[in-house]
Coordinates of C-alpha atoms (C1' of nucleotides) in Angstrom, one line a residue:
Chain A
X1 CA 0.4 -0.4 0.0
X2 CA 1.5 3.2 -1.2
X3 CA -0.5 5.5 0.9
X4 CA 0.5 7.4 3.7
X5 CA 0.5 6.3 6.9
X6 CA -1.0 9.2 8.1
X7 CA -4.1 9.2 5.8
X8 CA -4.6 5.5 6.5
X9 CA -7.3 6.4 9.4
X10 CA -9.4 8.4 7.2
X11 CA -11.4 6.3 5.3
X12 CA -12.3 9.1 2.7
X13 CA -9.2 10.1 1.4
X14 CA -8.1 6.5 1.2
X15 CA -11.5 6.7 -0.9
X16 CA -10.3 9.6 -2.7
X17 CA -7.0 7.8 -3.5
X18 CA -7.8 4.5 -4.8
X19 CA -9.9 7.0 -6.8
X20 CA -6.8 8.6 -8.3
X21 CA -5.0 5.3 -8.8
X22 CA -8.2 4.1 -10.6
X23 CA -7.7 7.2 -12.8
X24 CA -4.1 6.0 -13.4
X25 CA -5.2 2.7 -14.6
X26 CA -8.6 4.2 -17.4
X27 CA -5.7 6.1 -18.8
X28 CA -3.2 3.9 -19.6
X29 CA -0.4 5.5 -16.8
X30 CA 1.9 3.6 -14.8
X31 CA 1.7 3.9 -11.0
X32 CA 4.5 6.0 -10.1
X33 CA 7.2 3.7 -7.7
X34 CA 7.3 6.4 -5.0
X35 CA 4.1 7.3 -3.2
X36 CA 2.5 10.1 -3.9
X37 CA 0.6 12.7 -1.4
X38 CA -2.8 13.7 -1.1
X39 CA -3.2 15.8 2.0
X40 CA -4.8 19.2 2.9
X41 CA -3.0 22.3 1.8
X42 CA -2.3 25.4 3.6
X43 CA -4.5 27.8 2.4
X44 CA -8.0 26.8 1.7
X45 CA -8.1 28.5 -1.9
X46 CA -6.8 25.2 -3.0
X47 CA -9.7 23.3 -1.6
X48 CA -9.5 20.5 1.0
X49 CA -7.0 17.2 -0.8
X50 CA -4.5 18.2 -2.8
X51 CA -2.3 15.6 -4.6
X52 CA 1.0 16.1 -6.0
X53 CA 0.8 12.6 -8.6
X54 CA 0.8 14.7 -11.5
X55 CA 4.3 16.5 -10.9
X56 CA 5.9 12.9 -9.7
X57 CA 4.6 11.3 -13.0
X58 CA 6.0 14.1 -14.9
X59 CA 9.7 13.2 -15.1
X60 CA 8.8 9.3 -16.2
X61 CA 6.1 10.6 -18.8
X62 CA 7.8 13.6 -20.4
X63 CA 4.9 15.3 -19.9
X64 CA 4.3 19.0 -18.4
X65 CA 2.7 18.1 -14.7
X66 CA -0.5 20.1 -15.6
X67 CA -1.6 18.1 -18.7
X68 CA -1.3 15.0 -16.6
X69 CA -3.3 17.0 -13.6
X70 CA -5.5 18.2 -16.2
X71 CA -6.2 14.6 -18.0
X72 CA -6.3 12.5 -14.5
X73 CA -9.1 15.3 -13.5
X74 CA -11.2 15.2 -16.4
X75 CA -11.0 11.4 -15.9
X76 CA -12.4 12.0 -12.1
X77 CA -15.1 14.3 -12.9
X78 CA -16.1 11.9 -15.9
X79 CA -16.8 9.7 -12.8
X80 CA -18.6 12.1 -10.6
X81 CA -16.9 11.1 -7.3
X82 CA -19.0 11.0 -4.0
X83 CA -18.7 14.5 -1.6
X84 CA -16.6 15.9 -4.4
X85 CA -18.0 19.7 -5.3
X86 CA -15.3 20.4 -7.5
X87 CA -11.9 19.6 -8.8
X88 CA -9.4 21.8 -9.9
X89 CA -5.5 21.9 -11.4
X90 CA -2.9 25.2 -9.9
X91 CA 0.3 25.0 -10.9
X92 CA 2.8 23.5 -10.6
X93 CA 0.5 20.8 -10.8
X94 CA -1.6 19.9 -8.1
X95 CA -5.0 18.3 -8.8
X96 CA -7.2 19.7 -5.7
X97 CA -10.5 18.6 -4.7
X98 CA -12.9 20.6 -2.9
X99 CA -15.1 18.2 -0.8
X100 CA -19.1 19.2 -0.2
X101 CA -19.7 20.9 2.8
X102 CA -22.4 18.1 4.0
X103 CA -19.5 15.7 4.0
X104 CA -18.1 17.7 6.9
X105 CA -21.4 18.9 8.4
X106 CA -22.0 15.2 8.8
X107 CA -19.5 14.8 11.1
X108 CA -20.8 17.0 13.6
X109 CA -23.1 13.6 14.0
X110 CA -20.9 11.2 14.6
X111 CA -18.8 13.3 17.0
X112 CA -22.5 13.5 19.1
X113 CA -22.4 9.7 18.5
X114 CA -19.2 8.7 19.3
X115 CA -18.6 11.2 22.4
X116 CA -14.9 10.9 23.7
X117 CA -14.4 7.8 20.8
X118 CA -14.5 9.5 18.2
X119 CA -11.7 9.2 16.1
X120 CA -10.7 5.9 18.2
X121 CA -8.6 3.5 15.8
X122 CA -8.8 1.5 18.5
X123 CA -5.4 0.4 17.1
X124 CA -3.7 -0.6 20.5
X125 CA -6.8 -3.0 20.7
X126 CA -5.5 -6.1 22.7
X127 CA -1.7 -4.8 23.1
X128 CA -0.1 -3.9 26.0
X129 CA 2.5 -1.0 26.5
X130 CA 5.0 -0.3 29.3
X131 CA 6.0 3.4 30.3
X132 CA 8.5 4.1 32.2
X133 CA 9.2 7.0 33.7
X134 CA 10.1 9.8 36.3
X135 CA 12.4 6.9 37.7
X136 CA 13.8 9.6 39.9
X137 CA 16.1 7.3 42.7
X138 CA 15.0 8.8 46.6
X139 CA 17.7 11.2 47.2
X140 CA 15.5 14.1 47.3
X141 CA 11.9 16.1 46.1
X142 CA 11.5 15.7 42.4
X143 CA 12.6 19.4 40.5
X144 CA 10.9 20.9 38.1
X145 CA 13.5 18.4 35.3
X146 CA 11.5 15.6 36.5
X147 CA 8.2 17.5 36.3
X148 CA 8.4 17.6 32.5
X149 CA 9.5 14.1 32.5
X150 CA 6.7 13.3 34.6
X151 CA 4.2 15.3 32.5
X152 CA 5.7 13.9 29.5
X153 CA 5.2 10.2 30.7
X154 CA 1.8 10.0 31.8
X155 CA 0.6 12.3 29.0
X156 CA 2.4 9.8 26.6
X157 CA 0.6 6.5 28.7
X158 CA -2.9 8.7 28.5
X159 CA -2.5 8.9 24.5
X160 CA -1.6 5.1 24.2
X161 CA -4.7 4.1 26.5
X162 CA -6.8 6.4 24.5
X163 CA -5.7 3.8 21.5
X164 CA -7.1 0.9 23.3
X165 CA -3.6 -0.4 24.9
X166 CA -3.5 -1.7 28.2
X167 CA -0.8 0.5 29.7
X168 CA 1.3 -0.4 32.8
X169 CA 3.2 3.0 33.9
X170 CA 6.3 2.0 36.3
X171 CA 8.7 3.5 38.0
X172 CA 11.8 2.2 38.2
X173 CA 14.6 3.1 41.1
X174 CA 18.1 2.4 43.1
X175 CA 18.6 2.6 46.6
X176 CA 21.4 0.5 47.0
X177 CA 23.8 2.9 45.2
X178 CA 26.3 5.1 45.7
X179 CA 23.8 8.3 46.2
X180 CA 21.9 6.5 48.3
X181 CA 24.8 5.8 50.3
X182 CA 25.3 9.9 50.2
X183 CA 22.1 10.3 51.3
X184 CA 22.5 7.9 54.3
X185 CA 25.7 9.7 54.9
X186 CA 24.2 13.2 54.7
X187 CA 21.1 12.5 57.2
X188 CA 23.9 11.1 60.0
X189 CA 25.5 13.6 59.6
X190 CA 22.6 16.2 60.2
X191 CA 21.3 13.5 63.1
X192 CA 24.6 13.6 65.0
X193 CA 25.0 17.5 64.3
X194 CA 21.3 18.1 66.2
X195 CA 22.1 16.5 68.9
X196 CA 25.5 18.5 69.5
X197 CA 28.0 14.8 68.5
X198 CA 30.5 15.2 66.4
X199 CA 30.0 14.7 62.3
X200 CA 31.6 15.0 59.5
X201 CA 29.5 15.8 56.4
X202 CA 30.1 13.8 52.9
X203 CA 31.7 15.7 50.2
X204 CA 29.4 15.4 47.8
X205 CA 26.7 15.5 50.5
X206 CA 23.0 16.8 49.7
X207 CA 22.6 20.0 51.6
X208 CA 19.1 20.5 51.1
X209 CA 17.2 21.7 54.1
X210 CA 14.9 18.5 53.7
X211 CA 18.0 16.4 55.5
X212 CA 17.6 18.0 58.4
X213 CA 13.8 17.6 58.2
X214 CA 14.8 14.3 58.2
X215 CA 17.0 14.0 61.0
X216 CA 14.4 15.5 63.0
X217 CA 12.2 13.1 62.3
X218 CA 14.7 10.6 63.0
X219 CA 15.4 11.8 66.5
X220 CA 11.4 12.2 67.2
X221 CA 11.2 8.4 66.0
X222 CA 13.6 6.2 67.2
X223 CA 15.7 9.0 69.8
X224 CA 18.9 10.3 70.2
X225 CA 20.9 7.0 70.6
X226 CA 21.6 5.7 67.2
X227 CA 24.9 5.1 66.4
X228 CA 26.9 5.7 63.1
X229 CA 26.0 3.7 60.5
X230 CA 22.8 2.7 61.4
X231 CA 20.1 1.7 58.5
X232 CA 17.9 3.8 60.3
X233 CA 19.2 6.5 58.3
X234 CA 19.0 5.1 55.2
X235 CA 15.6 3.2 55.6
X236 CA 14.1 6.4 56.9
X237 CA 15.4 8.8 54.3
X238 CA 14.0 6.7 51.4
X239 CA 10.7 6.0 53.4
X240 CA 10.1 9.8 53.8
X241 CA 11.7 11.0 50.8
X242 CA 9.7 8.4 48.6
X243 CA 6.5 9.7 50.2
X244 CA 7.1 12.8 49.4
X245 CA 7.9 11.9 45.6
X246 CA 4.6 10.2 45.7
X247 CA 2.6 13.3 47.0
X248 CA 3.8 15.4 44.5
X249 CA 3.1 13.0 41.8
X250 CA -0.4 12.8 43.5
X251 CA -0.5 16.4 43.1
X252 CA 0.0 16.1 39.6
X253 CA -2.6 13.7 39.2
X254 CA 0.2 10.5 38.1
X255 CA -0.1 7.0 39.6
X256 CA 2.0 4.6 38.8
X257 CA 1.1 0.8 38.4
X258 CA 4.9 -0.7 39.3
X259 CA 7.6 0.3 41.5
X260 CA 10.8 -2.0 40.3
X261 CA 13.6 -1.5 42.0
X262 CA 17.3 -2.4 40.7
X263 CA 17.9 -4.4 43.4
X264 CA 15.5 -6.6 42.6
X265 CA 17.5 -7.8 40.0
X266 CA 20.5 -8.8 42.0
X267 CA 18.5 -10.9 44.3
X268 CA 16.5 -12.7 41.5
X269 CA 19.8 -13.7 39.7
X270 CA 19.0 -11.6 36.8
X271 CA 22.3 -9.9 36.5
X272 CA 24.3 -13.1 37.4
X273 CA 22.8 -14.2 34.3
X274 CA 22.9 -11.5 32.0
X275 CA 26.5 -11.3 32.8
X276 CA 27.4 -15.1 32.0
X277 CA 25.1 -14.6 28.8
X278 CA 26.8 -11.9 27.7
X279 CA 30.2 -14.1 28.4
X280 CA 29.6 -16.7 26.7
X281 CA 29.0 -14.4 23.6
X282 CA 32.3 -13.1 24.2
X283 CA 31.0 -9.7 25.6
X284 CA 32.7 -9.4 28.2
X285 CA 36.3 -9.1 29.6
X286 CA 38.2 -8.4 32.2
X287 CA 41.1 -5.2 32.2
X288 CA 42.8 -3.2 35.2
X289 CA 40.4 -5.0 37.6
X290 CA 37.4 -4.2 35.6
X291 CA 34.8 -5.7 34.0
X292 CA 34.0 -4.3 30.7
X293 CA 31.9 -5.1 28.0
X294 CA 32.8 -5.3 24.5
X295 CA 30.5 -2.4 22.5
X296 CA 32.8 -2.2 19.9
X297 CA 32.3 -5.5 18.7
X298 CA 28.8 -4.6 17.8
X299 CA 29.4 -1.3 16.5
X300 CA 29.9 0.8 19.6
X301 CA 32.1 3.4 19.0
X302 CA 34.1 2.4 23.1
X303 CA 33.6 -0.4 25.3
X304 CA 32.1 0.2 28.3
X305 CA 33.1 -0.8 32.2
X306 CA 30.4 -3.2 33.7
X307 CA 31.6 -3.6 37.0
X308 CA 33.7 -0.9 38.6
X309 CA 37.5 -1.7 39.9
X310 CA 35.7 -1.2 43.4
X311 CA 33.5 -4.1 42.7
X312 CA 30.2 -1.6 42.2
X313 CA 28.4 -2.6 38.8
X314 CA 27.9 0.5 36.7
X315 CA 24.4 1.5 36.0
X316 CA 24.7 -0.2 32.8
X317 CA 24.3 -3.6 34.0
X318 CA 21.3 -3.4 35.9
X319 CA 19.7 -1.4 33.4
X320 CA 20.2 -3.7 30.7
X321 CA 18.7 -6.5 33.0
X322 CA 15.9 -4.5 34.1
X323 CA 15.0 -3.8 29.9
X324 CA 15.6 -7.4 29.3
X325 CA 13.1 -8.2 32.2
X326 CA 10.9 -5.7 30.4
X327 CA 11.0 -7.6 27.0
X328 CA 10.3 -10.7 28.6
X329 CA 7.5 -9.6 30.1
X330 CA 6.6 -9.6 26.8
X331 CA 4.6 -5.9 25.9
X332 CA 3.7 -5.1 22.7
X333 CA 5.5 -1.5 23.0
X334 CA 8.1 -0.7 25.7
X335 CA 8.3 3.7 25.9
X336 CA 11.7 4.9 28.2
X337 CA 10.9 8.6 28.9
X338 CA 14.6 9.8 29.7
X339 CA 16.2 13.2 30.0
X340 CA 19.4 14.4 28.0
X341 CA 21.4 13.6 30.3
X342 CA 20.7 10.2 29.8
X343 CA 21.2 10.6 25.7
X344 CA 24.4 8.0 25.6
X345 CA 23.3 5.7 27.6
X346 CA 20.6 4.1 26.5
X347 CA 22.7 2.7 23.0
X348 CA 24.3 0.1 24.9
X349 CA 21.5 -1.1 27.0
X350 CA 20.1 -1.5 23.3
X351 CA 23.1 -3.4 21.7
X352 CA 23.4 -5.7 24.5
X353 CA 19.9 -7.1 24.4
X354 CA 20.3 -7.3 20.7
X355 CA 23.6 -9.3 21.2
X356 CA 21.4 -11.8 23.2
X357 CA 19.0 -12.2 20.6
X358 CA 16.2 -10.2 21.8
X359 CA 14.2 -7.5 20.1
X360 CA 14.2 -4.5 20.9
X361 CA 12.3 -2.7 17.7
X362 CA 9.4 -2.2 20.3
X363 CA 11.6 -0.5 22.7
X364 CA 10.7 3.6 21.9
X365 CA 12.9 6.3 24.0
X366 CA 12.0 9.5 24.2
X367 CA 15.0 12.1 25.6
X368 CA 13.2 15.4 26.5
X369 CA 15.7 18.3 26.8
X370 CA 16.1 20.5 29.7
X371 CA 13.8 23.2 31.4
X372 CA 14.9 26.1 32.5
X373 CA 12.7 28.3 34.8
X374 CA 12.2 31.9 33.7
X375 CA 11.8 34.5 36.5
X376 CA 11.4 38.5 36.0
X377 CA 13.1 37.7 32.9
X378 CA 15.7 36.1 34.2
X379 CA 16.8 32.6 34.6
X380 CA 16.7 31.2 37.7
X381 CA 20.3 29.5 38.6
X382 CA 19.5 25.8 39.9
X383 CA 22.4 23.6 41.6
X384 CA 21.1 20.0 42.5
X385 CA 23.8 19.4 44.6
X386 CA 23.1 22.8 47.4
X387 CA 19.7 22.2 47.3
X388 CA 19.4 25.5 45.7
X389 CA 16.5 24.5 43.1
X390 CA 12.7 25.1 42.8
X391 CA 10.7 22.2 43.3
X392 CA 8.0 20.3 41.8
X393 CA 6.1 20.9 44.6
X394 CA 6.7 24.8 44.5
X395 CA 6.0 24.7 41.1
X396 CA 2.3 22.5 41.8
X397 CA 2.1 25.0 45.1
X398 CA 2.6 27.7 42.8
X399 CA 0.8 27.6 40.1
X400 CA -1.7 24.9 40.4
X401 CA -1.5 21.3 38.2
X402 CA -3.8 22.6 34.9
X403 CA -1.4 25.3 34.3
X404 CA 2.0 22.7 35.3
X405 CA 0.6 20.1 32.9
X406 CA 0.0 22.5 29.7
X407 CA 3.3 24.1 30.2
X408 CA 5.2 21.2 30.1
X409 CA 3.7 19.7 27.0
X410 CA 3.0 22.5 25.3
X411 CA 6.6 22.7 23.3
X412 CA 8.3 19.8 21.5
X413 CA 10.1 17.7 24.1
X414 CA 13.3 18.6 21.7
X415 CA 13.6 21.6 22.1
X416 CA 14.7 23.4 25.2
X417 CA 11.8 24.4 27.4
X418 CA 12.0 27.8 28.7
X419 CA 9.4 27.7 31.5
X420 CA 8.2 31.4 31.8
X421 CA 6.9 31.6 36.0
X422 CA 5.7 34.7 35.2
X423 CA 3.4 34.2 32.5
X424 CA 2.6 30.9 34.1
X425 CA 1.7 32.9 36.8
X426 CA -0.3 35.5 35.0
X427 CA -4.3 35.0 35.6
X428 CA -5.3 37.1 32.6
X429 CA -5.8 36.2 28.6
X430 CA -2.3 36.1 28.4
X431 CA -1.8 33.0 29.9
X432 CA -2.4 30.1 27.2
X433 CA -4.1 27.6 28.5
X434 CA -6.9 30.1 30.0
X435 CA -7.8 30.5 26.4
X436 CA -8.5 26.9 25.8
X437 CA -10.4 26.0 29.3
X438 CA -12.5 29.3 28.7
X439 CA -14.1 28.1 25.2
X440 CA -15.0 25.1 26.6
X441 CA -16.1 27.0 30.1
X442 CA -18.2 29.1 27.1
X443 CA -19.7 26.4 26.1
X444 CA -21.5 25.5 28.7
X445 CA -22.8 28.8 29.4
X446 CA -24.2 29.2 25.9
X447 CA -25.9 25.5 26.6
X448 CA -26.9 26.7 29.8
X449 CA -28.4 30.3 28.7
X450 CA -30.1 28.3 26.2
X451 CA -31.9 25.8 28.6
X452 CA -33.2 29.1 30.2
X453 CA -34.9 30.2 27.0
X454 CA -36.5 26.7 26.7
X455 CA -33.8 25.5 24.2
X456 CA -32.1 21.8 25.3
X457 CA -29.6 20.3 23.2
X458 CA -31.1 16.8 20.4
X459 CA -29.1 15.2 18.3
X460 CA -32.2 15.8 15.8
X461 CA -31.1 18.4 14.3
X462 CA -30.1 19.2 10.3
X463 CA -26.3 20.3 10.1
X464 CA -26.7 21.2 6.5
X465 CA -27.6 24.8 7.5
X466 CA -24.8 25.8 9.4
X467 CA -22.9 27.6 6.6
X468 CA -21.0 30.6 7.8
X469 CA -17.6 30.7 6.9
X470 CA -16.9 30.3 10.8
X471 CA -18.5 27.4 10.9
X472 CA -17.1 25.5 8.2
X473 CA -13.7 26.1 9.3
X474 CA -15.0 24.9 13.0
X475 CA -16.8 21.8 11.7
X476 CA -13.6 20.9 9.4
X477 CA -11.1 21.0 11.8
X478 CA -12.9 19.1 13.9
X479 CA -12.8 16.5 11.6
X480 CA -9.3 16.4 11.9
X481 CA -9.0 15.1 15.4
X482 CA -8.3 11.3 14.6
X483 CA -5.6 12.6 11.9
X484 CA -4.1 14.4 14.9
X485 CA -5.0 11.5 17.4
X486 CA -2.8 9.5 15.0
X487 CA 0.2 11.0 14.8
X488 CA 0.4 11.4 18.7
X489 CA 0.1 7.6 18.8
X490 CA 2.8 7.5 16.5
X491 CA 5.1 10.6 17.5
X492 CA 4.6 10.0 20.9
X493 CA 4.6 13.8 20.6
X494 CA 1.6 15.1 23.1
X495 CA 2.2 19.0 22.1
X496 CA 0.5 18.2 19.0
X497 CA -2.4 17.6 20.7
X498 CA -2.1 20.9 22.3
X499 CA -1.3 23.2 19.7
X500 CA -4.4 21.4 17.9
X501 CA -6.8 22.1 20.8
X502 CA -5.4 25.7 20.6
X503 CA -6.5 26.2 17.3
X504 CA -9.8 24.6 17.9
X505 CA -10.3 27.0 20.6
X506 CA -8.9 30.1 18.0
X507 CA -11.6 28.6 15.6
X508 CA -14.4 28.7 18.4
X509 CA -14.0 31.9 20.0
X510 CA -14.0 33.0 16.3
X511 CA -17.0 31.5 15.4
X512 CA -18.7 32.9 18.9
X513 CA -18.0 36.7 17.2
X514 CA -20.3 36.1 14.4
X515 CA -22.7 33.9 15.1
X516 CA -25.2 33.8 17.9
X517 CA -26.2 30.5 19.1
X518 CA -29.2 31.1 20.9
X519 CA -31.6 33.0 18.8
X520 CA -35.2 33.3 17.6
X521 CA -34.9 31.2 14.7
X522 CA -35.4 27.6 16.4
X523 CA -33.7 25.0 13.8
X524 CA -30.4 27.3 14.0
X525 CA -30.3 27.4 17.2
X526 CA -30.3 23.5 17.6
X527 CA -27.9 23.0 14.6
X528 CA -25.5 25.3 16.3
X529 CA -26.1 23.7 19.4
X530 CA -25.1 20.5 18.1
X531 CA -22.0 22.1 17.1
X532 CA -21.2 23.7 20.3
X533 CA -22.1 20.4 21.6
X534 CA -19.8 18.6 19.2
X535 CA -17.1 21.3 20.0
X536 CA -17.0 20.7 23.7
X537 CA -16.5 16.7 23.1
X538 CA -13.7 17.2 21.1
X539 CA -11.9 20.0 23.8
X540 CA -12.8 17.5 26.8
X541 CA -11.7 14.8 25.2
X542 CA -8.2 16.2 24.3
X543 CA -7.8 17.9 27.5
X544 CA -8.4 15.1 29.6
X545 CA -5.7 12.9 27.4
X546 CA -3.5 16.3 28.6
X547 CA -4.9 15.7 32.0
X548 CA -6.3 18.8 32.2
X549 CA -9.3 20.1 33.4
X550 CA -12.2 21.2 31.4
X551 CA -14.1 24.0 33.1
X552 CA -17.7 24.7 32.9
X553 CA -17.3 28.2 34.3
X554 CA -14.9 30.7 35.0
Chain B
rG1 C1' 38.1 16.1 19.4
rC2 C1' 33.5 12.8 19.1
rC3 C1' 27.9 12.0 19.7
rC4 C1' 22.8 14.1 20.5
rC5 C1' 19.3 18.6 20.5
rG6 C1' 18.7 23.0 19.0
rG7 C1' 18.8 27.6 16.0
rU8 C1' 12.0 30.6 11.9
rA9 C1' 9.4 37.8 13.5
rG10 C1' 11.8 42.2 19.4
rC11 C1' 10.8 37.1 23.1
rU12 C1' 8.4 31.9 23.6
rC13 C1' 7.6 28.6 20.1
rA14 C1' 4.5 26.0 15.9
rG15 C1' 5.1 23.9 11.2
rU16 C1' 0.4 18.1 9.3
rU17 C1' 7.8 14.1 8.0
rG18 C1' 9.7 17.3 0.5
rG19 C1' 4.6 21.1 -1.5
rA20 C1' 1.9 26.0 -3.3
rU21 C1' 1.6 33.2 -0.6
rA22 C1' 5.8 31.4 6.0
rG23 C1' 2.1 30.5 11.5
rA24 C1' 0.9 31.6 16.9
rG25 C1' 1.3 33.5 21.2
rC26 C1' 3.4 37.9 24.0
rA27 C1' 4.9 42.6 23.4
rC28 C1' 3.8 47.4 20.4
rC29 C1' -0.3 50.2 17.7
rG30 C1' -5.8 51.1 16.3
rG31 C1' -10.5 49.3 16.4
rA32 C1' -15.8 46.3 18.8
rU33 C1' -18.9 45.1 25.1
rU34 C1' -27.7 48.0 25.6
rU35 C1' -24.7 41.4 23.2
rC36 C1' -25.2 33.2 25.1
rU37 C1' -19.0 35.4 29.9
rA38 C1' -14.6 41.1 26.5
rA39 C1' -10.2 35.4 29.9
rU40 C1' -13.2 37.0 23.6
rC41 C1' -13.4 39.2 18.8
rC42 C1' -11.5 42.2 14.3
rG43 C1' -7.7 45.5 11.9
rG44 C1' -1.7 47.1 11.3
rG45 C1' 3.0 46.8 11.4
rG46 C1' 7.4 43.3 12.1
rG47 C1' 11.1 37.5 8.7
rU48 C1' 18.4 36.5 4.1
rC49 C1' 13.6 30.2 8.1
rA50 C1' 22.2 30.9 11.8
rC51 C1' 25.5 30.9 6.8
rA52 C1' 27.3 28.0 2.2
rG53 C1' 26.8 24.3 -1.0
rG54 C1' 24.0 19.9 -2.7
rU55 C1' 19.8 16.5 -3.6
rU56 C1' 14.9 18.1 -7.4
rC57 C1' 9.7 20.0 -10.7
rG58 C1' 9.6 21.9 -5.3
rA59 C1' 13.5 22.9 1.0
rA60 C1' 12.5 25.6 6.9
rU61 C1' 11.8 20.5 6.4
rC62 C1' 16.4 15.4 3.1
rC63 C1' 22.6 15.3 2.7
rU64 C1' 27.8 17.7 3.6
rG65 C1' 30.7 21.3 5.7
rU66 C1' 30.8 26.1 8.7
rC67 C1' 29.3 29.1 13.1
rC68 C1' 26.4 29.8 17.9
rG69 C1' 23.8 27.7 22.4
rG70 C1' 22.5 23.3 25.7
rG71 C1' 23.3 18.5 26.9
rG72 C1' 26.7 14.0 27.1
rU73 C1' 31.9 11.6 26.6
rA74 C1' 34.8 6.2 28.5
rC75 C1' 34.9 3.0 36.7
rC76 C1' 28.3 9.1 38.6
rA77 C1' 23.3 7.7 37.0

RNA sequence: GCCCCGGUAGCUCAGUUGGAUAGAGCACCGGAUUUCUAAUCCGGGGGUCACAGGUUCGAAUCCUGUCCGGGGUACCA
């Protein structure tokens, strides 16, 4: 099938596409090797769908593309294609299709009929997905960067769920490594400070205020007689911090299904087993007291250390065992959400798995770039070690869930994110999230107002009378929702949805400016109620996928 | 040095995976409210898509090189 992926879901496009192919047959033109497009042009003046078929054929046919286009056009016109109002040819050789308004108008009925399932292609039905995100070790409160991770991961999960995937949200952590030892030492040191005993704060210790709070809690619960290296320092620190992390995530309305501890792969012998499997493939060797992974033999740039000369493994080894485990759990799709600092880490993991004969095509790694906070027009400096950072909690307390979630996904994850606190905090029309939510609230208010005037929404209306320019634009945009969702599924990039909803809100507000819904014209009122009702459905569906509320009133 | 991401309006960013005349928001200027919510709408100015080549009917988009910013870089994850 030469059809472009995006267009597959739209059966009407598929139909037109086939009609073009048939015309080629009729005209005795050989179908081109490369695929041709059929997509919405940027400008409405070119119609609703345009194809580049004749430009692609021009070379092999040695014929002017406009002439080819006209031949195809004439053949198509003769055949009288359903739902096509007009076909035009424009330079340099596009064939443009104008779709009948009724085709779009009828979509409103579909939206109302299918509600928040409108446009679902249920591609994930019967399939499972695992989305691993956040995965911060419990060494301190979640930061702004983790926030971006959390919101991307959860929204991606929502996108998958909307397509009927069964999604497991998974949090992976390590409470046994060096980081945690330093954490315990930091708490221990603060503990002895508080009870006026000599202590030594570790060189790379965690300097945040929260460490002192944990030490205070330990004094409360365990008294002042703890000795150095007591395991309580670690266990309490982990317990308290994990509680904090879960609370922060809860405030973002994020709930994990599984927490997986790196330690479990040591306990189960999985790591041992992985090592011996790799050894059998001659991918492991010893050098300078360390154990190395021979990445170079499978196309890697350089060999990597698996076990340090201190006897402690690097992250690669358990990470590979963990991913192997996820593969064995046989998900149809495995998604990892990593920060840009992890860019270099995953290729080794994947290559080791491949070397063991495991398929990794269904593992999708999403890398997001860093977040910079902007306050008063200036970058907020952040140092993790000194705990000189704004936490995710601070952000949530200051801004609330809707704004935080929206700001984290409104930009492409490939781009560095400038999080403008002043804009986010602004409760006025400058803030893009309100623009969106206001559209929804406005619709709710009109519906309410209509009820006060004796109009009740009913699906029994005639959509063909919705012929105002702003009505048609709104209707056409809503018809595009399935394509947007399909793109979001393929790319796993939530900002597509955010951008789409912004345009939808724009088109609605424009409609509102020119068309009054509740009028004395009963038939028109019912039709327009149908229109705004379906707009409300798309808006609230999109917002709920983004994890943002759709207020009835503002 | 090498690898990854980015460079588009004064600022922050989109750009449907190669299409036609480059798009928003903010900021700036001017207008609209006896109205279903003005958290809105309408109009205006503002561009060498970092730069230079290449690929082709056609490039912000793909390839090569250069410059700038961010991240990583072999026993920290």
